[in-house]
CSV table of C-alpha atoms in Angstrom, one decimal:
chain,number,residue,atom,x,y,z
A,20,UNK,CA,-34.0,3.6,1.6
A,21,UNK,CA,-31.9,4.0,4.7
A,22,UNK,CA,-30.5,0.5,4.3
A,23,UNK,CA,-29.5,1.4,0.8
A,24,UNK,CA,-27.7,4.5,1.9
A,25,UNK,CA,-25.9,2.9,4.9
A,26,UNK,CA,-22.8,1.6,3.1
A,27,UNK,CA,-22.4,5.1,1.6
A,28,UNK,CA,-22.5,6.7,5.0
A,29,UNK,CA,-19.9,4.3,6.4
A,30,UNK,CA,-17.6,5.1,3.5
A,31,UNK,CA,-18.1,8.8,4.1
A,32,UNK,CA,-16.7,8.1,7.5
A,33,UNK,CA,-13.6,6.8,5.9
A,34,UNK,CA,-13.1,10.2,4.3
A,35,UNK,CA,-13.8,12.2,7.5
A,36,UNK,CA,-10.1,12.4,8.5
A,37,UNK,CA,-8.9,13.7,5.1
A,38,UNK,CA,-11.6,16.4,5.0
A,39,UNK,CA,-10.7,17.5,8.6
A,40,UNK,CA,-7.0,17.6,7.8
A,41,UNK,CA,-7.4,19.6,4.6
A,42,UNK,CA,-9.8,22.0,6.2
A,43,UNK,CA,-7.7,22.5,9.3
A,44,UNK,CA,-4.4,23.2,7.5
A,45,UNK,CA,-6.0,25.3,4.8
A,46,UNK,CA,-8.0,27.5,7.1
A,47,UNK,CA,-6.1,27.6,10.4
A,48,UNK,CA,-2.4,27.1,9.5
A,49,UNK,CA,-2.2,28.6,6.0
A,50,UNK,CA,-5.0,31.1,6.5
A,51,UNK,CA,-6.5,30.6,3.1
A,52,UNK,CA,-10.0,30.0,1.8
A,53,UNK,CA,-10.9,26.6,0.2
A,54,UNK,CA,-10.6,27.1,-3.6
A,55,UNK,CA,-13.3,25.7,-5.9
A,56,UNK,CA,-15.5,24.6,-3.1
A,57,UNK,CA,-18.2,23.0,-5.3
A,58,UNK,CA,-15.6,21.0,-7.3
A,59,UNK,CA,-14.3,19.6,-4.1
A,60,UNK,CA,-17.8,18.6,-2.9
A,61,UNK,CA,-18.5,16.8,-6.2
A,62,UNK,CA,-15.1,15.2,-6.0
A,63,UNK,CA,-15.8,13.9,-2.5
A,64,UNK,CA,-19.1,12.5,-3.6
A,65,UNK,CA,-17.4,10.6,-6.4
A,66,UNK,CA,-14.8,9.2,-4.0
A,67,UNK,CA,-17.6,8.0,-1.7
A,68,UNK,CA,-19.6,6.4,-4.5
A,69,UNK,CA,-16.4,4.8,-5.9
A,70,UNK,CA,-15.3,3.3,-2.5
A,71,UNK,CA,-18.8,1.9,-1.9
A,72,UNK,CA,-19.0,0.3,-5.3
A,73,UNK,CA,-15.4,-1.0,-4.9
A,74,UNK,CA,-16.1,-2.7,-1.6
A,75,UNK,CA,-19.3,-4.3,-2.9
A,76,UNK,CA,-17.4,-5.5,-6.0
A,77,UNK,CA,-14.7,-7.0,-3.7
A,78,UNK,CA,-17.3,-9.2,-1.9
A,79,UNK,CA,-19.0,-10.2,-5.1
A,80,UNK,CA,-16.1,-10.6,-7.5
A,81,UNK,CA,-12.5,-10.4,-6.4
A,82,UNK,CA,-12.7,-12.3,-3.1
A,83,UNK,CA,-14.8,-15.2,-4.4
A,84,UNK,CA,-12.8,-15.7,-7.6
A,85,UNK,CA,-9.5,-15.6,-5.7
A,86,UNK,CA,-10.7,-18.1,-3.1
A,87,UNK,CA,-12.4,-20.2,-5.8
A,88,UNK,CA,-9.3,-20.6,-7.8
A,89,UNK,CA,-7.4,-21.5,-4.7
A,90,UNK,CA,-9.9,-24.3,-3.9
A,91,UNK,CA,-9.9,-25.5,-7.5
A,92,UNK,CA,-6.1,-25.7,-7.6
A,93,UNK,CA,-6.1,-27.5,-4.3
A,94,UNK,CA,-8.6,-30.0,-5.6
A,95,UNK,CA,-6.7,-30.5,-8.8
A,96,UNK,CA,-3.6,-31.2,-6.8
A,97,UNK,CA,-1.1,-30.0,-9.4
A,98,UNK,CA,1.6,-27.9,-7.7
A,99,UNK,CA,3.2,-27.0,-11.1
A,100,UNK,CA,0.1,-25.4,-12.5
A,101,UNK,CA,-0.5,-23.6,-9.2
A,102,UNK,CA,3.0,-22.1,-9.2
A,103,UNK,CA,2.7,-21.2,-12.8
A,104,UNK,CA,-0.6,-19.4,-12.1
A,105,UNK,CA,1.1,-17.6,-9.2
A,106,UNK,CA,3.9,-16.4,-11.4
A,107,UNK,CA,1.6,-15.4,-14.2
A,108,UNK,CA,-0.6,-13.4,-11.7
A,109,UNK,CA,2.4,-11.6,-10.3
A,110,UNK,CA,4.1,-10.9,-13.6
A,111,UNK,CA,0.9,-10.0,-15.5
A,112,UNK,CA,-0.5,-7.6,-12.9
A,113,UNK,CA,2.8,-5.8,-12.5
A,114,UNK,CA,4.2,-5.5,-16.0
A,115,UNK,CA,1.4,-3.2,-17.1
A,116,UNK,CA,1.1,-1.2,-13.9
A,117,UNK,CA,1.1,2.5,-14.8
A,118,UNK,CA,2.8,3.5,-11.6
A,119,UNK,CA,5.7,1.1,-12.4
A,120,UNK,CA,6.0,2.5,-15.9
A,121,UNK,CA,6.3,6.0,-14.5
A,122,UNK,CA,8.9,5.0,-12.0
A,123,UNK,CA,10.9,3.1,-14.6
A,124,UNK,CA,11.1,6.1,-16.9
A,125,UNK,CA,12.1,8.3,-14.0
A,126,UNK,CA,14.8,5.8,-13.1
A,127,UNK,CA,16.2,5.8,-16.6
A,128,UNK,CA,16.4,9.6,-16.6
A,129,UNK,CA,18.3,9.4,-13.3
A,130,UNK,CA,20.7,6.8,-14.6
A,131,UNK,CA,21.4,8.9,-17.7
A,132,UNK,CA,22.0,12.0,-15.5
A,133,UNK,CA,24.4,10.0,-13.4
A,134,UNK,CA,26.1,8.7,-16.6
A,135,UNK,CA,25.5,5.1,-15.7
A,136,UNK,CA,24.0,4.6,-19.2
A,137,UNK,CA,24.3,6.6,-22.4
A,138,UNK,CA,22.1,9.7,-22.8
A,139,UNK,CA,20.4,8.5,-25.9
A,140,UNK,CA,16.7,7.8,-26.1
A,141,UNK,CA,17.4,4.3,-27.1
A,142,UNK,CA,19.6,3.5,-24.1
A,143,UNK,CA,17.1,5.1,-21.7
A,144,UNK,CA,14.2,3.1,-23.2
A,145,UNK,CA,16.1,-0.1,-22.9
A,146,UNK,CA,17.0,0.7,-19.3
A,147,UNK,CA,13.4,1.4,-18.4
A,148,UNK,CA,12.2,-1.6,-20.2
A,149,UNK,CA,14.7,-3.8,-18.4
A,150,UNK,CA,13.8,-2.4,-15.1
A,151,UNK,CA,10.0,-3.0,-15.7
A,152,UNK,CA,10.7,-6.6,-16.6
A,153,UNK,CA,12.9,-7.0,-13.6
A,154,UNK,CA,10.2,-5.8,-11.2
A,155,UNK,CA,7.5,-7.8,-12.9
A,156,UNK,CA,9.6,-11.0,-12.7
A,157,UNK,CA,10.4,-10.3,-9.1
A,158,UNK,CA,6.7,-10.1,-8.2
A,159,UNK,CA,6.1,-13.3,-10.1
A,160,UNK,CA,8.9,-15.0,-8.2
A,161,UNK,CA,7.6,-13.5,-4.9
A,162,UNK,CA,4.2,-15.0,-5.4
A,163,UNK,CA,5.7,-18.4,-6.4
A,164,UNK,CA,7.8,-18.3,-3.2
A,165,UNK,CA,4.8,-17.2,-1.1
A,166,UNK,CA,2.6,-19.9,-2.5
A,167,UNK,CA,5.3,-22.5,-2.0
A,168,UNK,CA,5.6,-21.4,1.6
A,169,UNK,CA,1.9,-21.9,2.2
A,170,UNK,CA,2.0,-25.4,0.7
A,171,UNK,CA,5.0,-26.4,2.7
A,172,UNK,CA,4.1,-24.5,5.9
A,173,UNK,CA,7.4,-22.7,6.2
A,174,UNK,CA,7.3,-20.0,8.9
A,175,UNK,CA,7.0,-16.6,7.3
A,176,UNK,CA,9.1,-14.6,9.7
A,177,UNK,CA,12.5,-16.3,8.9
A,178,UNK,CA,11.9,-15.8,5.2
A,179,UNK,CA,10.9,-12.1,5.5
A,180,UNK,CA,13.5,-11.2,8.1
A,181,UNK,CA,16.1,-13.0,5.9
A,182,UNK,CA,14.9,-11.0,2.9
A,183,UNK,CA,15.1,-7.7,4.8
A,184,UNK,CA,18.6,-8.6,6.0
A,185,UNK,CA,19.4,-9.1,2.3
A,186,UNK,CA,18.0,-5.7,1.4
A,187,UNK,CA,20.1,-4.0,4.1
A,188,UNK,CA,23.3,-5.7,3.0
A,189,UNK,CA,22.6,-4.9,-0.7
A,190,UNK,CA,21.9,-1.3,0.2
A,191,UNK,CA,25.6,-1.0,1.2
A,192,UNK,CA,26.8,-2.2,-2.2
A,193,UNK,CA,24.2,-0.9,-4.6
A,194,UNK,CA,24.8,2.3,-6.5
A,195,UNK,CA,23.3,5.3,-4.7
A,196,UNK,CA,20.9,6.4,-7.4
A,197,UNK,CA,19.1,3.0,-7.6
A,198,UNK,CA,18.4,2.7,-3.8
A,199,UNK,CA,15.5,5.1,-3.7
A,200,UNK,CA,13.9,3.5,-6.8
A,201,UNK,CA,14.4,0.1,-5.2
A,202,UNK,CA,12.8,1.0,-1.9
A,203,UNK,CA,9.9,2.7,-3.7
A,204,UNK,CA,9.4,-0.2,-6.2
A,205,UNK,CA,8.3,-2.4,-3.3
A,206,UNK,CA,5.3,-0.1,-2.7
A,207,UNK,CA,4.5,0.4,-6.4
A,208,UNK,CA,3.8,-3.2,-7.1
A,209,UNK,CA,0.9,-3.8,-4.8
A,210,UNK,CA,-2.0,-2.3,-6.6
A,211,UNK,CA,-5.6,-1.9,-5.5
A,212,UNK,CA,-6.9,-4.9,-7.5
A,213,UNK,CA,-3.9,-7.2,-7.0
A,214,UNK,CA,-4.0,-6.9,-3.2
A,215,UNK,CA,-7.6,-8.3,-2.6
A,216,UNK,CA,-7.1,-11.0,-5.2
A,217,UNK,CA,-3.8,-12.2,-3.7
A,218,UNK,CA,-5.1,-12.0,-0.2
A,219,UNK,CA,-8.1,-14.2,-1.1
A,220,UNK,CA,-5.8,-16.6,-3.0
A,221,UNK,CA,-3.5,-17.1,0.0
A,222,UNK,CA,-6.4,-17.5,2.5
A,223,UNK,CA,-8.2,-19.9,0.2
A,224,UNK,CA,-5.1,-22.0,-0.2
A,225,UNK,CA,-4.3,-22.0,3.5
A,226,UNK,CA,-7.9,-23.0,4.4
A,227,UNK,CA,-8.1,-25.8,1.8
A,228,UNK,CA,-4.8,-27.5,2.8
A,229,UNK,CA,-4.9,-29.7,5.8
A,230,UNK,CA,-2.8,-28.5,8.7
A,231,UNK,CA,-2.6,-24.9,7.6
A,232,UNK,CA,-4.0,-22.1,9.5
A,233,UNK,CA,-5.7,-19.2,7.6
A,234,UNK,CA,-4.4,-16.6,9.9
A,235,UNK,CA,-0.8,-17.9,10.2
A,236,UNK,CA,-0.3,-19.2,6.6
A,237,UNK,CA,-2.9,-17.3,4.6
A,238,UNK,CA,-1.4,-13.9,4.9
A,239,UNK,CA,2.1,-13.1,3.8
A,240,UNK,CA,1.9,-13.1,0.0
A,241,UNK,CA,1.7,-9.3,-0.1
A,242,UNK,CA,4.8,-9.1,2.2
A,243,UNK,CA,6.7,-11.2,-0.4
A,244,UNK,CA,5.4,-9.0,-3.2
A,245,UNK,CA,6.7,-5.9,-1.6
A,246,UNK,CA,10.0,-7.3,-0.5
A,247,UNK,CA,11.2,-9.1,-3.6
A,248,UNK,CA,11.3,-6.1,-6.0
A,249,UNK,CA,13.7,-4.2,-3.7
A,250,UNK,CA,16.2,-7.1,-3.9
A,251,UNK,CA,15.8,-7.5,-7.7
A,252,UNK,CA,15.9,-3.8,-8.5
A,253,UNK,CA,19.1,-3.3,-6.5
A,254,UNK,CA,20.6,-6.3,-8.3
A,255,UNK,CA,19.6,-4.8,-11.6
A,256,UNK,CA,21.3,-1.5,-10.6
A,257,UNK,CA,24.5,-3.4,-9.7
A,258,UNK,CA,24.7,-5.0,-13.1
A,259,UNK,CA,25.4,-1.6,-14.8
B,20,UNK,CA,-20.9,16.3,-18.3
B,21,UNK,CA,-17.2,17.0,-18.1
B,22,UNK,CA,-17.0,14.9,-15.0
B,23,UNK,CA,-18.8,11.9,-16.5
B,24,UNK,CA,-16.4,12.1,-19.5
B,25,UNK,CA,-13.5,11.9,-17.1
B,26,UNK,CA,-15.1,8.9,-15.4
B,27,UNK,CA,-15.5,7.2,-18.7
B,28,UNK,CA,-11.9,7.8,-19.7
B,29,UNK,CA,-10.6,6.6,-16.3
B,30,UNK,CA,-12.8,3.6,-16.6
B,31,UNK,CA,-11.2,2.7,-20.0
B,32,UNK,CA,-7.8,3.1,-18.4
B,33,UNK,CA,-8.7,0.8,-15.5
B,34,UNK,CA,-10.2,-1.8,-17.8
B,35,UNK,CA,-6.8,-1.8,-19.6
B,36,UNK,CA,-5.0,-2.3,-16.3
B,37,UNK,CA,-7.3,-5.1,-15.3
B,38,UNK,CA,-7.2,-6.9,-18.7
B,39,UNK,CA,-4.1,-8.9,-18.0
B,40,UNK,CA,-5.6,-10.1,-14.7
B,41,UNK,CA,-8.8,-11.1,-16.3
B,42,UNK,CA,-7.0,-12.9,-19.1
B,43,UNK,CA,-4.8,-14.8,-16.6
B,44,UNK,CA,-7.7,-15.8,-14.4
B,45,UNK,CA,-10.1,-16.9,-17.1
B,46,UNK,CA,-7.3,-18.5,-19.1
B,47,UNK,CA,-6.4,-20.7,-16.2
B,48,UNK,CA,-10.0,-21.3,-15.3
B,49,UNK,CA,-10.8,-22.5,-18.9
B,50,UNK,CA,-7.7,-24.3,-19.9
B,51,UNK,CA,-6.2,-25.6,-16.7
B,52,UNK,CA,-9.0,-26.0,-14.2
B,53,UNK,CA,-11.6,-26.7,-16.9
B,54,UNK,CA,-14.6,-26.0,-14.8
B,55,UNK,CA,-17.1,-23.3,-15.1
B,56,UNK,CA,-16.6,-20.4,-12.6
B,57,UNK,CA,-19.1,-20.8,-9.7
B,58,UNK,CA,-21.7,-17.9,-9.8
B,59,UNK,CA,-20.1,-16.6,-12.9
B,60,UNK,CA,-22.7,-13.8,-13.3
B,61,UNK,CA,-22.3,-12.6,-9.8
B,62,UNK,CA,-18.5,-12.5,-10.2
B,63,UNK,CA,-18.8,-10.6,-13.4
B,64,UNK,CA,-21.1,-8.0,-11.8
B,65,UNK,CA,-18.6,-7.8,-9.0
B,66,UNK,CA,-15.8,-7.0,-11.4
B,67,UNK,CA,-17.9,-4.4,-13.0
B,68,UNK,CA,-18.5,-2.8,-9.6
B,69,UNK,CA,-14.8,-2.8,-8.9
B,70,UNK,CA,-14.0,-1.1,-12.2
B,71,UNK,CA,-16.7,1.5,-11.9
B,72,UNK,CA,-15.9,2.0,-8.2
B,73,UNK,CA,-12.2,2.6,-9.0
B,74,UNK,CA,-13.0,5.0,-11.9
B,75,UNK,CA,-15.3,7.1,-9.7
B,76,UNK,CA,-12.8,7.0,-6.8
B,77,UNK,CA,-9.8,8.0,-9.0
B,78,UNK,CA,-11.7,10.9,-10.7
B,79,UNK,CA,-12.9,12.2,-7.3
B,80,UNK,CA,-9.4,12.1,-5.9
B,81,UNK,CA,-7.9,13.7,-9.1
B,82,UNK,CA,-10.5,16.5,-9.0
B,83,UNK,CA,-10.9,17.2,-5.4
B,84,UNK,CA,-8.1,16.0,-3.1
B,85,UNK,CA,-4.9,15.8,-5.0
B,86,UNK,CA,-4.7,19.4,-6.3
B,87,UNK,CA,-5.5,20.8,-2.9
B,88,UNK,CA,-3.2,18.3,-1.1
B,89,UNK,CA,-0.3,18.9,-3.4
B,90,UNK,CA,-0.8,22.7,-3.2
B,91,UNK,CA,-0.8,22.5,0.6
B,92,UNK,CA,2.3,20.4,0.6
B,93,UNK,CA,4.2,23.0,-1.5
B,94,UNK,CA,2.8,25.9,0.6
B,95,UNK,CA,3.8,24.3,3.8
B,96,UNK,CA,7.3,23.5,2.6
B,97,UNK,CA,7.7,27.0,1.1
B,98,UNK,CA,10.8,28.8,2.6
B,99,UNK,CA,8.7,31.9,3.1
B,100,UNK,CA,6.1,30.2,5.2
B,101,UNK,CA,8.6,28.3,7.2
B,102,UNK,CA,10.7,31.4,7.9
B,103,UNK,CA,7.5,33.2,9.0
B,104,UNK,CA,6.9,30.6,11.7
B,105,UNK,CA,10.5,30.8,13.0
B,106,UNK,CA,11.6,33.0,15.8
B,107,UNK,CA,15.2,33.1,14.6
B,108,UNK,CA,14.9,33.0,10.8
B,109,UNK,CA,17.8,35.3,10.3
B,110,UNK,CA,20.2,32.9,12.0
B,111,UNK,CA,19.2,30.1,9.7
B,112,UNK,CA,16.5,27.5,10.0
B,113,UNK,CA,16.7,24.6,12.5
B,114,UNK,CA,14.9,21.3,12.3
B,115,UNK,CA,12.3,22.5,14.9
B,116,UNK,CA,11.1,25.3,12.5
B,117,UNK,CA,9.5,22.7,10.3
B,118,UNK,CA,7.1,21.6,13.0
B,119,UNK,CA,4.0,22.2,10.8
B,120,UNK,CA,5.5,20.0,8.1
B,121,UNK,CA,5.8,17.1,10.6
B,122,UNK,CA,2.2,17.7,11.8
B,123,UNK,CA,0.9,17.8,8.3
B,124,UNK,CA,3.0,14.7,7.3
B,125,UNK,CA,1.5,12.7,10.2
B,126,UNK,CA,-2.0,14.0,9.6
B,127,UNK,CA,-2.0,13.3,5.8
B,128,UNK,CA,-0.4,9.9,6.4
B,129,UNK,CA,-3.1,8.9,8.9
B,130,UNK,CA,-6.1,10.3,6.9
B,131,UNK,CA,-5.1,8.9,3.5
B,132,UNK,CA,-4.4,5.5,5.0
B,133,UNK,CA,-7.9,5.3,6.5
B,134,UNK,CA,-9.3,5.9,2.9
B,135,UNK,CA,-7.0,3.4,1.2
B,136,UNK,CA,-9.1,0.8,-0.6
B,137,UNK,CA,-6.6,-2.1,-0.5
B,138,UNK,CA,-6.3,-1.7,3.2
B,139,UNK,CA,-10.1,-1.9,3.5
B,140,UNK,CA,-9.9,-5.1,1.5
B,141,UNK,CA,-7.2,-6.7,3.7
B,142,UNK,CA,-9.0,-5.5,6.9
B,143,UNK,CA,-12.3,-7.1,5.8
B,144,UNK,CA,-10.5,-10.4,5.1
B,145,UNK,CA,-8.6,-10.3,8.4
B,146,UNK,CA,-11.8,-9.7,10.3
B,147,UNK,CA,-13.5,-12.6,8.5
B,148,UNK,CA,-10.6,-15.1,9.0
B,149,UNK,CA,-9.9,-14.2,12.6
B,150,UNK,CA,-13.6,-14.7,13.4
B,151,UNK,CA,-13.9,-11.1,14.5
B,152,UNK,CA,-10.9,-11.3,16.9
B,153,UNK,CA,-9.2,-8.7,14.7
B,154,UNK,CA,-11.5,-5.7,14.3
B,155,UNK,CA,-11.7,-4.2,10.8
B,156,UNK,CA,-11.6,-0.7,12.3
B,157,UNK,CA,-8.9,-1.5,14.9
B,158,UNK,CA,-6.5,-2.8,12.3
B,159,UNK,CA,-7.1,0.2,10.0
B,160,UNK,CA,-6.4,2.5,12.9
B,161,UNK,CA,-3.2,0.7,13.9
B,162,UNK,CA,-1.9,0.8,10.3
B,163,UNK,CA,-2.9,4.5,9.9
B,164,UNK,CA,-1.0,5.4,13.1
B,165,UNK,CA,2.0,3.5,11.8
B,166,UNK,CA,1.9,5.4,8.5
B,167,UNK,CA,1.5,8.7,10.4
B,168,UNK,CA,4.5,8.1,12.5
B,169,UNK,CA,6.4,6.8,9.5
B,170,UNK,CA,5.8,9.8,7.2
B,171,UNK,CA,6.5,12.3,10.0
B,172,UNK,CA,9.8,10.5,10.7
B,173,UNK,CA,10.5,10.5,7.0
B,174,UNK,CA,10.1,14.3,6.7
B,175,UNK,CA,12.2,14.8,9.8
B,176,UNK,CA,14.9,12.7,8.1
B,177,UNK,CA,14.7,14.9,5.0
B,178,UNK,CA,15.0,18.1,7.1
B,179,UNK,CA,17.9,16.9,9.2
B,180,UNK,CA,19.6,15.0,6.3
B,181,UNK,CA,20.4,11.9,8.4
B,182,UNK,CA,21.0,8.8,6.3
B,183,UNK,CA,18.0,6.8,5.3
B,184,UNK,CA,19.5,3.4,5.9
B,185,UNK,CA,20.1,4.1,9.6
B,186,UNK,CA,16.4,4.5,10.2
B,187,UNK,CA,15.5,1.5,8.1
B,188,UNK,CA,18.0,-0.7,9.8
B,189,UNK,CA,16.9,0.4,13.3
B,190,UNK,CA,13.3,-0.2,12.1
B,191,UNK,CA,14.0,-3.7,10.9
B,192,UNK,CA,15.8,-4.5,14.2
B,193,UNK,CA,12.6,-3.4,16.1
B,194,UNK,CA,10.5,-5.6,13.7
B,195,UNK,CA,12.8,-8.6,14.5
B,196,UNK,CA,12.5,-8.1,18.3
B,197,UNK,CA,8.7,-7.6,18.1
B,198,UNK,CA,8.3,-10.7,15.9
B,199,UNK,CA,9.8,-12.8,18.7
B,200,UNK,CA,7.4,-11.4,21.3
B,201,UNK,CA,4.2,-10.5,19.5
B,202,UNK,CA,1.2,-13.0,19.4
B,203,UNK,CA,2.1,-15.4,16.6
B,204,UNK,CA,-1.2,-15.0,14.8
B,205,UNK,CA,-0.6,-11.3,14.0
B,206,UNK,CA,2.8,-11.6,12.5
B,207,UNK,CA,1.9,-12.5,8.9
B,208,UNK,CA,-0.9,-9.9,8.8
B,209,UNK,CA,1.5,-7.2,10.2
B,210,UNK,CA,4.1,-8.0,7.5
B,211,UNK,CA,1.3,-7.7,4.9
B,212,UNK,CA,0.1,-4.4,6.2
B,213,UNK,CA,3.4,-2.9,5.3
B,214,UNK,CA,2.7,-3.5,1.6
B,215,UNK,CA,-0.9,-2.4,1.4
B,216,UNK,CA,-0.5,1.1,2.8
B,217,UNK,CA,1.4,2.6,-0.1
B,218,UNK,CA,-1.2,2.7,-2.8
B,219,UNK,CA,-3.7,4.8,-4.7
B,220,UNK,CA,-4.3,7.6,-2.2
B,221,UNK,CA,-1.2,7.8,-0.1
B,222,UNK,CA,1.6,7.7,-2.7
B,223,UNK,CA,0.7,10.8,-4.8
B,224,UNK,CA,0.3,13.1,-1.8
B,225,UNK,CA,3.3,11.8,0.1
B,226,UNK,CA,5.5,12.0,-3.0
B,227,UNK,CA,4.5,15.7,-3.4
B,228,UNK,CA,5.4,16.3,0.2
B,229,UNK,CA,8.8,14.6,-0.1
B,230,UNK,CA,9.7,16.3,-3.4
B,231,UNK,CA,8.6,19.7,-2.1
B,232,UNK,CA,10.5,19.4,1.1
B,233,UNK,CA,13.7,18.0,-0.6
B,234,UNK,CA,13.5,21.0,-3.0
B,235,UNK,CA,13.2,23.5,-0.2
B,236,UNK,CA,15.6,22.5,2.6
B,237,UNK,CA,19.0,23.8,1.8
B,238,UNK,CA,21.5,21.1,0.8
B,239,UNK,CA,18.9,18.5,-0.1
B,240,UNK,CA,18.4,17.2,-3.6
B,241,UNK,CA,14.9,16.0,-4.7
B,242,UNK,CA,16.6,13.2,-6.7
B,243,UNK,CA,18.4,11.7,-3.8
B,244,UNK,CA,16.4,12.8,-0.7
B,245,UNK,CA,12.9,13.0,-2.2
B,246,UNK,CA,12.3,9.3,-2.0
B,247,UNK,CA,12.3,7.2,1.1
B,248,UNK,CA,9.0,8.4,2.5
B,249,UNK,CA,7.4,5.3,0.9
B,250,UNK,CA,9.9,3.1,2.7
B,251,UNK,CA,9.0,4.6,6.0
B,252,UNK,CA,5.3,4.2,5.2
B,253,UNK,CA,5.8,0.5,4.6
B,254,UNK,CA,8.0,-0.2,7.5
B,255,UNK,CA,6.3,1.6,10.4
B,256,UNK,CA,2.8,-0.1,10.0
B,257,UNK,CA,4.5,-3.5,10.6
B,258,UNK,CA,5.7,-2.2,13.9
B,259,UNK,CA,2.4,-0.5,14.9
B,260,UNK,CA,0.2,-3.5,13.9
B,261,UNK,CA,2.4,-5.8,16.1
B,262,UNK,CA,2.3,-3.2,18.9
B,263,UNK,CA,-1.5,-3.1,18.6
B,264,UNK,CA,-1.7,-6.8,19.0
B,265,UNK,CA,0.8,-6.8,21.9
B,266,UNK,CA,-1.2,-4.1,23.6
B,267,UNK,CA,-4.5,-5.9,23.3
B,268,UNK,CA,-3.0,-9.1,24.6
B,269,UNK,CA,-1.4,-7.3,27.5
B,270,UNK,CA,-4.7,-5.6,28.4
B,271,UNK,CA,-6.6,-8.8,28.2
B,272,UNK,CA,-4.1,-10.5,30.4
B,273,UNK,CA,-4.2,-7.7,33.0
B,274,UNK,CA,-8.0,-7.8,33.0
B,275,UNK,CA,-7.9,-11.6,33.6
B,276,UNK,CA,-5.4,-11.4,36.5
B,277,UNK,CA,-7.4,-8.6,38.0
B,278,UNK,CA,-10.5,-10.7,37.8
B,279,UNK,CA,-8.8,-13.6,39.5
B,280,UNK,CA,-7.6,-11.4,42.3
B,281,UNK,CA,-11.1,-10.0,42.9
B,282,UNK,CA,-12.5,-13.5,43.2
B,283,UNK,CA,-10.0,-14.4,46.0
C-alpha cells in the first residue's frame, strides 16, 4: 500500500512550493481568505494524480518509443529517412498546437491594429495561417538541423550562440509588433509531449552512434526548437 | 460528476493534440522501419497514462490554481493595492513601490517551474544519462531559481520601461562567457533547459502577471510591454544551470585541494 502511494507523495512535494506561495500571498500580503477551499483541494488532488500518471507514462511509453525509433533509424542507416522523420515530428507536433493557434490569432489582430495588413477577417485569417505554418516549418527545420548536428558531431555552442546573435541582429530590423510574438513563439513550441519524445530521440541517437557522447551530443534538440521559431517569425514579420 | 466530465472533455482535446504525433510515429514505424514496436502493449499503456495524466493535470490546474493565481496577479498589480503599500503615493509611484510584485513574480516563477512536467521529464533523462552525476532535484532547483530571477527581472523591466533587447543582449553575452568556462558536459543540457521551462504551468500565470502589470503601470501598453516575460524565463535558466554546474565543480575542486593539504 505504502509503495503504491509513494510516487503520489513525491509528486505532492512538487506542488508544495505553489501551495505555499498562493497561501502566503493570499493570507499575508493581500489579507484575503482562500475562496472555494474545497474546489482547490480537489483540484490539487487532480494535479497530483495527473503528474503521477504522466511520469509513469513517460517511462513506459514516450521514452522507450523515442529511444527505440532512434535505434531503429541508426540500424537502418538511412540519413534521409531520419531527417524526414525529424522534420515530420517537428512540423506535425507544432502545427496543431493550441497555444500556437492562440498566439497566431493574437498576432493577426495586432498586425491589423498596426495596419500592417488589412482589417478584413480574410486578411487576418491568412496572416494567422501563414504565421502558424512558418512556426511549424521552423520547428521542423530545427529538428532536422539538431539531428544533423548529432550525426556529424558539430559542437552545439557555436550553432546556438550564432543563432542567438542572429536573433539579436534581426530584432533591430524587425517591425516592433512582431518582436514580442517572435520571442514568445520560442516558448510556445516546446509542448509537454514533444519535449520527452525529442529528448529521448536525441539521447537514443547519440548513444547508438559511435564516438558520440549522450550528455554532449544527446541534448540540444530542444534548444534548436526554441531558437529557430524566433528567427523564422521575425523573418515572417519583415516580409509584410 | 462535473469534474469527471471536464476530465473527459480535456482528455478528448489532448487526444486530438497527440494524434499527429501518434500518426507520425506509427506511420514511420510501419512504412519506413517496417518492424514491430518492441513491447507494443507496454508502450500503448504508457501513452494512455500520459494522456490521462495530462487530462487530470490540466483540469486540476484549470479549476484550482489558475483562477486564484490570475486573480492574485491582478490584485497585486492593482493601482490601489500598490499605492496602499507606498509611503509617497501622492508624489507618484517609483519602481520600489512594486516590491511585492517582484517577490510574487519570483515566487510564482520558482514554484510553477518545480511543477512543470516537461522539466521533470528532462531532469529524469539527464539523471539517467549522467549516471547520477546530475541530480534530478538539483537540476530542477537550478532551473527554478533561474526562472524566478528571470520573471522578477522581467516585471522590473515592465515597471521601469527599460528596453527588452538590452536585457536580452546582456543575458546572451553572459551565456557566451559562461559557455567558455562552464564544464563542457553541462552546456547542451543548460541550453535545453531554457526551452522546457515555459510550458503548461508557467505560461498562463506569467502571462496574466505580465498583462496585468503592463495594463497598470502608467505609460505601458499591454500589447507592447506585456510580452517578454517568457523570453526572460527561457534565458535565465541557461545562466543558472551553467552557474550550478560551475559551483558544484568549484566546490568539488576546493574539497579536493583541502584534502590534499590535510594529508601533507
